[in-house]
Amino acid sequence: MLKLYGTKRSSAYRCHWLIAELGLAYETVSVDFAAGENKSEPFLKLNPNGKIPVMMDDDFVLFESFAINAYLAEKHQPALLGSTLQEHGLVAQWNAWALANLADPFMTLILQGYRKTPDNDDTAAARAAIDRFLPILDAALEGKEYLVAGTFTVADINVSSTVAGAETSGVDVSTYANIVRWMQGLNARPAVLKLHAEA
Ligand SMILES: N[C@@H](CCC(=O)N[C@@H](CS)C(=O)NCC(=O)O)C(=O)O
């Protein structure tokens, strides 16, 4: 049985989304941070970093959401990773790009938002990184429905779910017309609508 630790209101969202696209049966295990469950001995055996998401496919354990999505796509629908060598390269490129350039800045802003006294330097650095890299994504999406090869891939899931951090971190993306159009299209996918309709 496939198990995913972490609810859809977390970094696990992109894995829930892919699983919904694939139509797989699975169990969600919520991890109570307030109770320290992510630092508990049994959880640290699954992910020594103490972070969600973690996936268990029978006995096989995997952490890091992008790796989980690569594994599940490879296992169930490899075309979601691209259909040619070049498309594989481009999917990997956009995945790495989002992780290297946007994931931390958005996470920084989200976490600073919870603090009584946000660190202004950290916030400014995160905003500067977002301002530097979102125009690159917007330009790459000019005239395109999807990031790679005119078709929906895991890169669309991984990159857009990273940019979705804007909603909870107070970043205004409305000036990026191509990003807005791309994300609206992705959010209208049946798998996403189904995911949002579920409790
Ligand atoms: N790069 C990781 C990031 C995971 C991550 O930051 N998860 C957060 C929740 S959204 C977490 O578990 N934080 C707990 C902690 O940092 O102690 C991934 O994509 O899986």
PDB file of C-alpha atoms and ligand atoms in Angstrom:
ATOM      1  CA  MET A   1       0.000   0.000   0.000  1.00  0.00           C
ATOM      2  CA  LEU A   2       1.206   3.477  -0.859  1.00  0.00           C
ATOM      3  CA  LYS A   3       1.471   5.852   2.119  1.00  0.00           C
ATOM      4  CA  LEU A   4       2.219   9.568   2.105  1.00  0.00           C
ATOM      5  CA  TYR A   5       3.246  11.348   5.310  1.00  0.00           C
ATOM      6  CA  GLY A   6       2.168  14.986   5.231  1.00  0.00           C
ATOM      7  CA  THR A   7      -1.183  16.544   4.333  1.00  0.00           C
ATOM      8  CA  LYS A   8      -1.905  18.493   1.181  1.00  0.00           C
ATOM      9  CA  ARG A   9      -1.481  21.780   3.140  1.00  0.00           C
ATOM     10  CA  SER A  10       2.318  21.337   3.178  1.00  0.00           C
ATOM     11  CA  SER A  11       5.256  20.524   0.903  1.00  0.00           C
ATOM     12  CA  ALA A  12       3.496  17.185   0.437  1.00  0.00           C
ATOM     13  CA  TYR A  13       0.888  18.979  -1.729  1.00  0.00           C
ATOM     14  CA  ARG A  14       2.798  18.327  -4.954  1.00  0.00           C
ATOM     15  CA  CYS A  15       2.919  14.589  -4.172  1.00  0.00           C
ATOM     16  CA  HIS A  16      -0.822  14.491  -3.414  1.00  0.00           C
ATOM     17  CA  TRP A  17      -1.365  16.249  -6.744  1.00  0.00           C
ATOM     18  CA  LEU A  18       0.697  13.751  -8.723  1.00  0.00           C
ATOM     19  CA  ILE A  19      -0.971  10.805  -6.968  1.00  0.00           C
ATOM     20  CA  ALA A  20      -4.366  12.318  -7.899  1.00  0.00           C
ATOM     21  CA  GLU A  21      -3.222  12.668 -11.539  1.00  0.00           C
ATOM     22  CA  LEU A  22      -2.156   9.014 -11.496  1.00  0.00           C
ATOM     23  CA  GLY A  23      -5.404   7.920  -9.823  1.00  0.00           C
ATOM     24  CA  LEU A  24      -3.582   5.784  -7.243  1.00  0.00           C
ATOM     25  CA  ALA A  25      -5.104   4.482  -4.020  1.00  0.00           C
ATOM     26  CA  TYR A  26      -3.092   5.652  -1.015  1.00  0.00           C
ATOM     27  CA  GLU A  27      -3.192   6.531   2.635  1.00  0.00           C
ATOM     28  CA  THR A  28      -2.329   9.984   3.996  1.00  0.00           C
ATOM     29  CA  VAL A  29      -0.584  10.024   7.372  1.00  0.00           C
ATOM     30  CA  SER A  30      -0.687  13.414   9.068  1.00  0.00           C
ATOM     31  CA  VAL A  31       2.332  14.304  11.177  1.00  0.00           C
ATOM     32  CA  ASP A  32       1.680  16.512  14.201  1.00  0.00           C
ATOM     33  CA  PHE A  33       4.557  19.023  14.368  1.00  0.00           C
ATOM     34  CA  ALA A  34       3.175  20.668  17.529  1.00  0.00           C
ATOM     35  CA  ALA A  35       3.396  17.314  19.300  1.00  0.00           C
ATOM     36  CA  GLY A  36       6.924  16.827  17.939  1.00  0.00           C
ATOM     37  CA  GLU A  37       5.968  13.825  15.840  1.00  0.00           C
ATOM     38  CA  ASN A  38       8.364  14.822  13.067  1.00  0.00           C
ATOM     39  CA  LYS A  39      11.226  14.613  15.580  1.00  0.00           C
ATOM     40  CA  SER A  40      10.079  11.301  17.065  1.00  0.00           C
ATOM     41  CA  GLU A  41      12.305   8.263  16.780  1.00  0.00           C
ATOM     42  CA  PRO A  42       9.981   6.299  14.484  1.00  0.00           C
ATOM     43  CA  PHE A  43       9.579   9.267  12.122  1.00  0.00           C
ATOM     44  CA  LEU A  44      13.319  10.062  12.070  1.00  0.00           C
ATOM     45  CA  LYS A  45      13.894   6.479  10.951  1.00  0.00           C
ATOM     46  CA  LEU A  46      11.840   7.307   7.849  1.00  0.00           C
ATOM     47  CA  ASN A  47      13.356  10.752   7.308  1.00  0.00           C
ATOM     48  CA  PRO A  48      16.356  11.703   9.463  1.00  0.00           C
ATOM     49  CA  ASN A  49      15.728  15.340   8.445  1.00  0.00           C
ATOM     50  CA  GLY A  50      12.472  15.364  10.414  1.00  0.00           C
ATOM     51  CA  LYS A  51      10.548  16.754   7.436  1.00  0.00           C
ATOM     52  CA  ILE A  52       7.472  15.856   5.455  1.00  0.00           C
ATOM     53  CA  PRO A  53       6.701  14.528   2.912  1.00  0.00           C
ATOM     54  CA  VAL A  54       7.832  10.948   3.205  1.00  0.00           C
ATOM     55  CA  MET A  55       6.509   8.234   0.910  1.00  0.00           C
ATOM     56  CA  MET A  56       6.299   4.533   1.660  1.00  0.00           C
ATOM     57  CA  ASP A  57       5.647   2.229  -1.273  1.00  0.00           C
ATOM     58  CA  ASP A  58       5.259  -1.072   0.586  1.00  0.00           C
ATOM     59  CA  ASP A  59       8.686  -1.291   2.273  1.00  0.00           C
ATOM     60  CA  PHE A  60      10.412   1.297   0.142  1.00  0.00           C
ATOM     61  CA  VAL A  61      10.885   4.681   1.856  1.00  0.00           C
ATOM     62  CA  LEU A  62      11.635   7.944   0.052  1.00  0.00           C
ATOM     63  CA  PHE A  63      11.854  11.555   1.230  1.00  0.00           C
ATOM     64  CA  GLU A  64      12.096  14.848  -0.716  1.00  0.00           C
ATOM     65  CA  SER A  65       8.931  15.739  -2.602  1.00  0.00           C
ATOM     66  CA  PHE A  66      10.610  16.147  -6.013  1.00  0.00           C
ATOM     67  CA  ALA A  67      12.235  12.710  -5.685  1.00  0.00           C
ATOM     68  CA  ILE A  68       8.914  11.167  -4.626  1.00  0.00           C
ATOM     69  CA  ASN A  69       7.249  12.638  -7.720  1.00  0.00           C
ATOM     70  CA  ALA A  70      10.048  11.411  -9.993  1.00  0.00           C
ATOM     71  CA  TYR A  71       9.739   7.908  -8.519  1.00  0.00           C
ATOM     72  CA  LEU A  72       5.933   7.733  -8.784  1.00  0.00           C
ATOM     73  CA  ALA A  73       5.905   9.114 -12.337  1.00  0.00           C
ATOM     74  CA  GLU A  74       8.656   6.707 -13.422  1.00  0.00           C
ATOM     75  CA  LYS A  75       6.745   3.791 -11.909  1.00  0.00           C
ATOM     76  CA  HIS A  76       3.244   4.614 -13.169  1.00  0.00           C
ATOM     77  CA  GLN A  77       3.396   7.076 -16.094  1.00  0.00           C
ATOM     78  CA  PRO A  78       6.943   7.709 -17.317  1.00  0.00           C
ATOM     79  CA  ALA A  79       5.790  10.134 -20.033  1.00  0.00           C
ATOM     80  CA  LEU A  80       5.154  12.624 -17.205  1.00  0.00           C
ATOM     81  CA  LEU A  81       8.941  12.900 -16.989  1.00  0.00           C
ATOM     82  CA  GLY A  82       9.206  13.679 -20.718  1.00  0.00           C
ATOM     83  CA  SER A  83       9.134  11.396 -23.752  1.00  0.00           C
ATOM     84  CA  THR A  84      12.587  12.038 -25.231  1.00  0.00           C
ATOM     85  CA  LEU A  85      16.068  12.414 -23.796  1.00  0.00           C
ATOM     86  CA  GLN A  86      15.851  16.171 -24.333  1.00  0.00           C
ATOM     87  CA  GLU A  87      12.463  16.401 -22.605  1.00  0.00           C
ATOM     88  CA  HIS A  88      13.828  14.408 -19.646  1.00  0.00           C
ATOM     89  CA  GLY A  89      16.621  16.958 -19.484  1.00  0.00           C
ATOM     90  CA  LEU A  90      14.219  19.897 -19.559  1.00  0.00           C
ATOM     91  CA  VAL A  91      11.949  18.406 -16.878  1.00  0.00           C
ATOM     92  CA  ALA A  92      15.029  17.837 -14.683  1.00  0.00           C
ATOM     93  CA  GLN A  93      16.234  21.378 -15.448  1.00  0.00           C
ATOM     94  CA  TRP A  94      12.992  23.040 -14.302  1.00  0.00           C
ATOM     95  CA  ASN A  95      12.767  20.825 -11.224  1.00  0.00           C
ATOM     96  CA  ALA A  96      16.321  21.717 -10.214  1.00  0.00           C
ATOM     97  CA  TRP A  97      15.707  25.376 -11.065  1.00  0.00           C
ATOM     98  CA  ALA A  98      12.676  25.618  -8.773  1.00  0.00           C
ATOM     99  CA  LEU A  99      14.447  23.846  -5.917  1.00  0.00           C
ATOM    100  CA  ALA A 100      17.654  25.855  -6.292  1.00  0.00           C
ATOM    101  CA  ASN A 101      16.106  29.278  -6.763  1.00  0.00           C
ATOM    102  CA  LEU A 102      12.557  29.513  -5.427  1.00  0.00           C
ATOM    103  CA  ALA A 103      11.826  26.834  -2.826  1.00  0.00           C
ATOM    104  CA  ASP A 104      13.905  28.342  -0.016  1.00  0.00           C
ATOM    105  CA  PRO A 105      12.883  31.980  -0.603  1.00  0.00           C
ATOM    106  CA  PHE A 106       9.185  31.078  -0.519  1.00  0.00           C
ATOM    107  CA  MET A 107       9.685  28.859   2.560  1.00  0.00           C
ATOM    108  CA  THR A 108      11.606  31.714   4.251  1.00  0.00           C
ATOM    109  CA  LEU A 109       8.742  34.153   3.650  1.00  0.00           C
ATOM    110  CA  ILE A 110       6.138  31.645   4.835  1.00  0.00           C
ATOM    111  CA  LEU A 111       8.086  30.944   8.049  1.00  0.00           C
ATOM    112  CA  GLN A 112       8.861  34.640   8.654  1.00  0.00           C
ATOM    113  CA  GLY A 113       5.116  35.264   8.379  1.00  0.00           C
ATOM    114  CA  TYR A 114       4.600  33.156  11.510  1.00  0.00           C
ATOM    115  CA  ARG A 115       7.194  35.084  13.527  1.00  0.00           C
ATOM    116  CA  LYS A 116       6.268  37.929  15.883  1.00  0.00           C
ATOM    117  CA  THR A 117       9.418  39.790  14.842  1.00  0.00           C
ATOM    118  CA  PRO A 118      10.318  38.824  11.282  1.00  0.00           C
ATOM    119  CA  ASP A 119      13.976  39.087  10.281  1.00  0.00           C
ATOM    120  CA  ASN A 120      14.003  41.961   7.804  1.00  0.00           C
ATOM    121  CA  ASP A 121      17.289  40.905   6.163  1.00  0.00           C
ATOM    122  CA  ASP A 122      16.056  37.355   5.522  1.00  0.00           C
ATOM    123  CA  THR A 123      12.748  38.673   4.208  1.00  0.00           C
ATOM    124  CA  ALA A 124      14.456  41.166   1.881  1.00  0.00           C
ATOM    125  CA  ALA A 125      16.855  38.516   0.548  1.00  0.00           C
ATOM    126  CA  ALA A 126      13.988  36.095  -0.110  1.00  0.00           C
ATOM    127  CA  ARG A 127      11.950  38.775  -1.899  1.00  0.00           C
ATOM    128  CA  ALA A 128      14.971  39.769  -3.995  1.00  0.00           C
ATOM    129  CA  ALA A 129      15.485  36.152  -5.083  1.00  0.00           C
ATOM    130  CA  ILE A 130      11.809  35.800  -6.003  1.00  0.00           C
ATOM    131  CA  ASP A 131      11.927  39.093  -7.938  1.00  0.00           C
ATOM    132  CA  ARG A 132      15.006  37.860  -9.774  1.00  0.00           C
ATOM    133  CA  PHE A 133      13.722  34.427 -10.762  1.00  0.00           C
ATOM    134  CA  LEU A 134       9.960  34.778 -11.398  1.00  0.00           C
ATOM    135  CA  PRO A 135      10.534  36.912 -14.551  1.00  0.00           C
ATOM    136  CA  ILE A 136      12.625  34.035 -15.937  1.00  0.00           C
ATOM    137  CA  LEU A 137       9.763  31.603 -15.463  1.00  0.00           C
ATOM    138  CA  ASP A 138       7.288  34.102 -16.886  1.00  0.00           C
ATOM    139  CA  ALA A 139       9.412  34.522 -20.025  1.00  0.00           C
ATOM    140  CA  ALA A 140       9.790  30.744 -20.419  1.00  0.00           C
ATOM    141  CA  LEU A 141       5.996  30.396 -20.367  1.00  0.00           C
ATOM    142  CA  GLU A 142       5.380  32.999 -23.097  1.00  0.00           C
ATOM    143  CA  GLY A 143       2.859  31.500 -25.542  1.00  0.00           C
ATOM    144  CA  LYS A 144       2.960  28.140 -23.751  1.00  0.00           C
ATOM    145  CA  GLU A 145       0.362  26.118 -21.876  1.00  0.00           C
ATOM    146  CA  TYR A 146       2.997  23.900 -20.235  1.00  0.00           C
ATOM    147  CA  LEU A 147       6.657  24.289 -19.311  1.00  0.00           C
ATOM    148  CA  VAL A 148       8.108  21.424 -21.378  1.00  0.00           C
ATOM    149  CA  ALA A 149       7.296  20.016 -24.821  1.00  0.00           C
ATOM    150  CA  GLY A 150       3.763  21.402 -25.067  1.00  0.00           C
ATOM    151  CA  THR A 151       2.490  18.756 -22.698  1.00  0.00           C
ATOM    152  CA  PHE A 152       1.748  18.367 -19.000  1.00  0.00           C
ATOM    153  CA  THR A 153       4.737  17.003 -17.057  1.00  0.00           C
ATOM    154  CA  VAL A 154       5.967  16.660 -13.498  1.00  0.00           C
ATOM    155  CA  ALA A 155       7.829  19.941 -14.050  1.00  0.00           C
ATOM    156  CA  ASP A 156       4.462  21.744 -14.186  1.00  0.00           C
ATOM    157  CA  ILE A 157       3.466  20.170 -10.869  1.00  0.00           C
ATOM    158  CA  ASN A 158       6.766  20.760  -9.097  1.00  0.00           C
ATOM    159  CA  VAL A 159       7.435  24.292 -10.319  1.00  0.00           C
ATOM    160  CA  SER A 160       3.856  25.608 -10.000  1.00  0.00           C
ATOM    161  CA  SER A 161       3.447  24.126  -6.521  1.00  0.00           C
ATOM    162  CA  THR A 162       6.635  25.966  -5.535  1.00  0.00           C
ATOM    163  CA  VAL A 163       5.322  29.258  -6.949  1.00  0.00           C
ATOM    164  CA  ALA A 164       2.013  28.604  -5.145  1.00  0.00           C
ATOM    165  CA  GLY A 165       3.965  29.537  -2.003  1.00  0.00           C
ATOM    166  CA  ALA A 166       3.184  33.099  -3.129  1.00  0.00           C
ATOM    167  CA  GLU A 167      -0.376  32.696  -1.806  1.00  0.00           C
ATOM    168  CA  THR A 168       0.742  32.089   1.766  1.00  0.00           C
ATOM    169  CA  SER A 169       3.741  34.397   1.739  1.00  0.00           C
ATOM    170  CA  GLY A 170       2.096  37.589   0.522  1.00  0.00           C
ATOM    171  CA  VAL A 171       3.978  37.704  -2.796  1.00  0.00           C
ATOM    172  CA  ASP A 172       1.957  39.307  -5.593  1.00  0.00           C
ATOM    173  CA  VAL A 173       2.393  37.360  -8.838  1.00  0.00           C
ATOM    174  CA  SER A 174      -0.402  39.147 -10.692  1.00  0.00           C
ATOM    175  CA  THR A 175       2.060  41.132 -12.826  1.00  0.00           C
ATOM    176  CA  TYR A 176       3.419  37.883 -14.274  1.00  0.00           C
ATOM    177  CA  ALA A 177       0.692  37.302 -16.871  1.00  0.00           C
ATOM    178  CA  ASN A 178       2.132  34.058 -18.252  1.00  0.00           C
ATOM    179  CA  ILE A 179       2.581  32.540 -14.793  1.00  0.00           C
ATOM    180  CA  VAL A 180      -0.971  33.524 -13.814  1.00  0.00           C
ATOM    181  CA  ARG A 181      -2.443  32.002 -17.015  1.00  0.00           C
ATOM    182  CA  TRP A 182      -0.341  28.822 -16.620  1.00  0.00           C
ATOM    183  CA  MET A 183      -1.346  28.338 -13.004  1.00  0.00           C
ATOM    184  CA  GLN A 184      -5.021  28.969 -13.758  1.00  0.00           C
ATOM    185  CA  GLY A 185      -4.871  26.256 -16.419  1.00  0.00           C
ATOM    186  CA  LEU A 186      -3.180  23.824 -14.036  1.00  0.00           C
ATOM    187  CA  ASN A 187      -5.611  24.590 -11.222  1.00  0.00           C
ATOM    188  CA  ALA A 188      -8.517  23.705 -13.542  1.00  0.00           C
ATOM    189  CA  ARG A 189      -7.205  20.160 -14.078  1.00  0.00           C
ATOM    190  CA  PRO A 190      -9.686  17.486 -12.925  1.00  0.00           C
ATOM    191  CA  ALA A 191      -7.115  15.986 -10.517  1.00  0.00           C
ATOM    192  CA  VAL A 192      -6.556  19.359  -8.834  1.00  0.00           C
ATOM    193  CA  LEU A 193     -10.280  20.131  -8.598  1.00  0.00           C
ATOM    194  CA  LYS A 194     -10.861  16.692  -7.066  1.00  0.00           C
ATOM    195  CA  LEU A 195      -8.009  17.208  -4.604  1.00  0.00           C
ATOM    196  CA  HIS A 196      -9.391  20.576  -3.499  1.00  0.00           C
ATOM    197  CA  ALA A 197     -12.931  19.204  -3.198  1.00  0.00           C
ATOM    198  CA  GLU A 198     -11.767  16.533  -0.762  1.00  0.00           C
ATOM    199  CA  ALA A 199     -11.649  17.410   2.934  1.00  0.00           C
TER     200      ALA A 199
HETATM  201  N1  LIG B   1      12.888  19.918   0.215  1.00  0.00           N
HETATM  202  C1  LIG B   1      11.877  19.292   1.048  1.00  0.00           C
HETATM  203  C2  LIG B   1      11.248  20.336   1.946  1.00  0.00           C
HETATM  204  C3  LIG B   1      10.322  19.717   2.944  1.00  0.00           C
HETATM  205  C4  LIG B   1       9.892  20.705   4.013  1.00  0.00           C
HETATM  206  O1  LIG B   1      10.492  21.775   4.183  1.00  0.00           O
HETATM  207  N2  LIG B   1       8.870  20.316   4.777  1.00  0.00           N
HETATM  208  C5  LIG B   1       8.430  21.107   5.897  1.00  0.00           C
HETATM  209  C6  LIG B   1       6.914  21.194   5.937  1.00  0.00           C
HETATM  210  S1  LIG B   1       6.246  22.045   4.558  1.00  0.00           S
HETATM  211  C7  LIG B   1       8.865  20.414   7.172  1.00  0.00           C
HETATM  212  O2  LIG B   1       8.646  19.228   7.310  1.00  0.00           O
HETATM  213  N3  LIG B   1       9.479  21.161   8.112  1.00  0.00           N
HETATM  214  C8  LIG B   1       9.835  20.633   9.383  1.00  0.00           C
HETATM  215  C9  LIG B   1      11.196  21.106   9.820  1.00  0.00           C
HETATM  216  O3  LIG B   1      11.865  21.812   9.043  1.00  0.00           O
HETATM  217  O4  LIG B   1      11.572  20.755  10.925  1.00  0.00           O
HETATM  218  C10 LIG B   1      10.826  18.613   0.148  1.00  0.00           C
HETATM  219  O5  LIG B   1      10.501  19.191  -0.905  1.00  0.00           O
HETATM  220  O6  LIG B   1      10.356  17.524   0.472  1.00  0.00           O
END
